[in-house]
mmCIF file of C-alpha atoms in Angstrom:
data_model
loop_
_atom_site.group_PDB
_atom_site.id
_atom_site.type_symbol
_atom_site.label_atom_id
_atom_site.label_comp_id
_atom_site.label_asym_id
_atom_site.label_seq_id
_atom_site.Cartn_x
_atom_site.Cartn_y
_atom_site.Cartn_z
ATOM 1 C CA GLN A 1 -25.593 -29.547 -133.033
ATOM 2 C CA SER A 2 -22.235 -30.377 -131.465
ATOM 3 C CA CYS A 3 -23.347 -28.838 -128.158
ATOM 4 C CA ALA A 4 -26.504 -30.974 -128.201
ATOM 5 C CA TRP A 5 -24.324 -34.077 -128.575
ATOM 6 C CA PHE A 6 -22.010 -32.992 -125.761
ATOM 7 C CA HIS A 7 -24.670 -32.660 -123.041
ATOM 8 C CA PRO A 8 -25.421 -36.399 -122.574
ATOM 9 C CA ALA A 9 -21.699 -37.162 -122.450
ATOM 10 C CA MET A 10 -21.015 -34.370 -119.966
ATOM 11 C CA ASP A 11 -23.830 -35.450 -117.617
ATOM 12 C CA GLN A 12 -22.991 -39.108 -117.044
ATOM 13 C CA PRO A 13 -25.128 -40.964 -114.510
ATOM 14 C CA GLY A 14 -23.100 -42.335 -111.633
ATOM 15 C CA LYS A 15 -20.209 -39.917 -112.148
ATOM 16 C CA PRO A 16 -19.950 -36.696 -110.171
ATOM 17 C CA THR A 17 -20.250 -33.544 -112.242
ATOM 18 C CA PRO A 18 -16.868 -31.776 -112.501
ATOM 19 C CA GLU A 19 -16.725 -28.579 -110.476
ATOM 20 C CA GLY A 20 -16.317 -25.253 -112.242
ATOM 21 C CA PRO A 21 -16.270 -24.670 -115.979
ATOM 22 C CA PRO A 22 -15.411 -27.658 -118.174
ATOM 23 C CA VAL A 23 -11.715 -27.704 -119.058
ATOM 24 C CA PHE A 24 -10.984 -28.250 -122.759
ATOM 25 C CA VAL A 25 -7.531 -29.206 -124.046
ATOM 26 C CA GLY A 26 -6.612 -27.268 -127.207
ATOM 27 C CA ALA A 27 -3.792 -29.374 -128.650
ATOM 28 C CA LEU A 28 -4.922 -29.047 -132.277
ATOM 29 C CA PRO A 29 -4.464 -26.084 -134.638
ATOM 30 C CA LEU A 30 -7.568 -23.905 -134.492
ATOM 31 C CA TYR A 31 -7.458 -23.193 -138.231
ATOM 32 C CA HIS A 32 -8.871 -26.699 -138.841
ATOM 33 C CA ILE A 33 -12.662 -26.863 -138.611
ATOM 34 C CA PHE A 34 -12.632 -29.848 -136.217
ATOM 35 C CA ALA A 35 -10.477 -28.017 -133.648
ATOM 36 C CA LEU A 36 -12.195 -24.680 -134.217
ATOM 37 C CA THR A 37 -15.615 -26.213 -133.584
ATOM 38 C CA ILE A 38 -14.759 -28.376 -130.565
ATOM 39 C CA CYS A 39 -11.995 -26.395 -128.856
ATOM 40 C CA LEU A 40 -13.283 -22.904 -129.450
ATOM 41 C CA LEU A 41 -16.945 -22.714 -130.460
ATOM 42 C CA VAL A 42 -18.378 -25.543 -128.325
ATOM 43 C CA ASN A 43 -16.077 -24.491 -125.497
ATOM 44 C CA MET A 44 -17.439 -20.935 -125.562
ATOM 45 C CA GLN A 45 -21.048 -22.149 -125.836
ATOM 46 C CA LEU A 46 -20.595 -24.360 -122.756
ATOM 47 C CA GLY A 47 -18.701 -21.666 -120.826
ATOM 48 C CA GLY A 48 -15.565 -23.777 -120.726
ATOM 49 C CA LYS A 49 -11.936 -23.035 -120.001
ATOM 50 C CA LEU A 50 -9.511 -23.676 -122.880
ATOM 51 C CA ILE A 51 -5.936 -24.784 -122.183
ATOM 52 C CA LEU A 52 -4.064 -24.024 -125.412
ATOM 53 C CA ILE A 53 -1.117 -26.290 -126.163
ATOM 54 C CA PRO A 54 1.126 -24.565 -128.746
ATOM 55 C CA ASN A 55 3.294 -27.639 -129.425
ATOM 56 C CA PRO A 56 1.636 -30.946 -128.456
ATOM 57 C CA ARG A 57 4.708 -32.860 -129.698
ATOM 58 C CA ASP A 58 6.534 -31.432 -126.665
ATOM 59 C CA VAL A 59 5.099 -33.955 -124.199
ATOM 60 C CA LYS A 60 6.902 -32.436 -121.203
ATOM 61 C CA GLY A 61 5.459 -28.998 -122.040
ATOM 62 C CA LEU A 62 1.987 -30.468 -122.564
ATOM 63 C CA VAL A 63 2.150 -32.283 -119.222
ATOM 64 C CA LYS A 64 3.342 -29.108 -117.485
ATOM 65 C CA ALA A 65 0.400 -27.158 -118.961
ATOM 66 C CA LEU A 66 -2.175 -29.833 -118.025
ATOM 67 C CA ARG A 67 -0.895 -30.828 -114.569
ATOM 68 C CA PRO A 68 -2.812 -28.095 -112.662
ATOM 69 C CA HIS A 69 -6.051 -28.991 -114.479
ATOM 70 C CA ARG A 70 -8.373 -31.965 -114.786
ATOM 71 C CA PRO A 71 -9.504 -31.933 -118.431
ATOM 72 C CA VAL A 72 -13.131 -32.697 -119.261
ATOM 73 C CA VAL A 73 -12.812 -32.567 -123.076
ATOM 74 C CA PHE A 74 -9.672 -33.635 -124.956
ATOM 75 C CA PRO A 75 -9.994 -33.608 -128.763
ATOM 76 C CA GLY A 76 -7.033 -34.858 -130.747
ATOM 77 C CA VAL A 77 -5.944 -36.959 -133.679
ATOM 78 C CA SER A 78 -4.959 -40.612 -133.657
ATOM 79 C CA THR A 79 -1.225 -39.922 -134.048
ATOM 80 C CA LEU A 80 -1.284 -37.444 -131.140
ATOM 81 C CA TYR A 81 -3.075 -39.890 -128.830
ATOM 82 C CA ASP A 82 -0.714 -42.677 -129.897
ATOM 83 C CA MET A 83 2.334 -40.526 -129.094
ATOM 84 C CA LEU A 84 0.934 -39.345 -125.742
ATOM 85 C CA VAL A 85 -0.116 -42.720 -124.343
ATOM 86 C CA ALA A 86 3.414 -43.993 -125.021
ATOM 87 C CA HIS A 87 4.808 -41.536 -122.427
ATOM 88 C CA GLU A 88 4.530 -42.555 -118.786
ATOM 89 C CA VAL A 89 4.654 -38.920 -117.640
ATOM 90 C CA PHE A 90 1.470 -38.259 -119.660
ATOM 91 C CA ARG A 91 -0.261 -41.339 -118.261
ATOM 92 C CA GLY A 92 0.379 -39.925 -114.766
ATOM 93 C CA LEU A 93 -1.941 -36.946 -115.327
ATOM 94 C CA ASP A 94 -5.315 -36.782 -113.578
ATOM 95 C CA PHE A 95 -8.027 -37.558 -116.135
ATOM 96 C CA SER A 96 -10.713 -38.371 -113.570
ATOM 97 C CA ASN A 97 -12.948 -35.596 -114.971
ATOM 98 C CA LEU A 98 -12.501 -36.651 -118.607
ATOM 99 C CA ARG A 99 -15.910 -37.037 -120.221
ATOM 100 C CA ILE A 100 -15.199 -36.581 -123.931
ATOM 101 C CA SER A 101 -12.210 -37.412 -126.059
ATOM 102 C CA LEU A 102 -12.618 -37.185 -129.796
ATOM 103 C CA ALA A 103 -10.178 -38.314 -132.455
ATOM 104 C CA GLY A 104 -10.525 -36.491 -135.739
ATOM 105 C CA GLY A 105 -9.207 -37.084 -139.195
ATOM 106 C CA MET A 106 -8.477 -40.822 -139.366
ATOM 107 C CA ALA A 107 -9.311 -44.238 -137.983
ATOM 108 C CA VAL A 108 -8.216 -44.934 -134.430
ATOM 109 C CA PRO A 109 -6.044 -48.004 -133.752
ATOM 110 C CA LYS A 110 -7.412 -50.349 -131.074
ATOM 111 C CA ALA A 111 -4.288 -49.817 -128.956
ATOM 112 C CA VAL A 112 -5.153 -46.113 -128.684
ATOM 113 C CA ALA A 113 -8.909 -46.602 -128.441
ATOM 114 C CA GLY A 114 -8.742 -48.583 -125.211
ATOM 115 C CA ALA A 115 -10.099 -45.565 -123.353
ATOM 116 C CA ALA A 116 -13.402 -43.807 -123.922
ATOM 117 C CA LEU A 117 -12.801 -42.243 -127.310
ATOM 118 C CA GLY A 118 -15.183 -41.012 -129.962
ATOM 119 C CA VAL A 119 -14.297 -40.545 -133.593
ATOM 120 C CA GLY A 120 -15.276 -37.446 -135.529
ATOM 121 C CA ASP A 121 -14.025 -35.204 -138.272
ATOM 122 C CA GLY A 122 -14.407 -31.695 -139.555
ATOM 123 C CA VAL A 123 -16.598 -31.410 -142.625
ATOM 124 C CA SER A 124 -16.320 -27.708 -143.395
ATOM 125 C CA ASP A 125 -18.546 -27.764 -146.478
ATOM 126 C CA LEU A 126 -21.441 -29.421 -144.600
ATOM 127 C CA ARG A 127 -21.219 -28.420 -140.945
ATOM 128 C CA GLY A 128 -18.609 -28.075 -138.253
ATOM 129 C CA VAL A 129 -18.045 -31.604 -136.985
ATOM 130 C CA ARG A 130 -19.534 -35.023 -137.682
ATOM 131 C CA ILE A 131 -19.407 -37.462 -134.770
ATOM 132 C CA ASP A 132 -19.140 -41.048 -135.979
ATOM 133 C CA ARG A 133 -19.451 -42.714 -132.594
ATOM 134 C CA GLY A 134 -21.244 -41.181 -129.680
ATOM 135 C CA VAL A 135 -22.766 -41.974 -126.332
ATOM 136 C CA THR A 136 -23.885 -45.588 -126.009
ATOM 137 C CA ASP A 137 -25.659 -47.579 -123.313
ATOM 138 C CA GLY A 138 -22.508 -49.623 -122.727
ATOM 139 C CA GLY A 139 -20.402 -46.628 -121.737
ATOM 140 C CA LEU A 140 -19.385 -43.214 -122.923
ATOM 141 C CA PHE A 141 -18.424 -44.323 -126.414
ATOM 142 C CA SER A 142 -18.786 -47.421 -128.507
ATOM 143 C CA ASP A 143 -15.889 -49.851 -128.303
ATOM 144 C CA GLU A 144 -16.134 -50.874 -131.938
ATOM 145 C CA TYR A 145 -13.146 -49.067 -133.417
ATOM 146 C CA ASP A 146 -11.504 -49.336 -136.794
ATOM 147 C CA ASP A 147 -8.117 -50.989 -137.141
ATOM 148 C CA ALA A 148 -5.485 -48.670 -138.526
#
């Protein structure tokens, strides 16, 4: 189900398709169902490349790991995105291939949700991941975000 949702977002009209396998950023612990589903299972199903980030709070280390890559999928949590966008060195990375960014676990503040960002969460007793906001006609994701 998650893979079926990913395909329209990955194949955006008017944007060139990224070359090579899609690059996924693994900055969340894989023992949570949200990260396990998106970073590992969907990644493997799509034949992606996973860049594991052992300590995403180390922004310099995260930037060093991502600099040689152009991520296509970047799942995270609101607090992680909030911390990262506050660092100029992170904002200098090349996100021109970014097609999907999902925030799991909590509402996303408008300051963080200024970019294309979907909201989802892991619901382990029902299925892997529920996507609350997906592809819309107005852009990759809806711009109607919750205030946090």
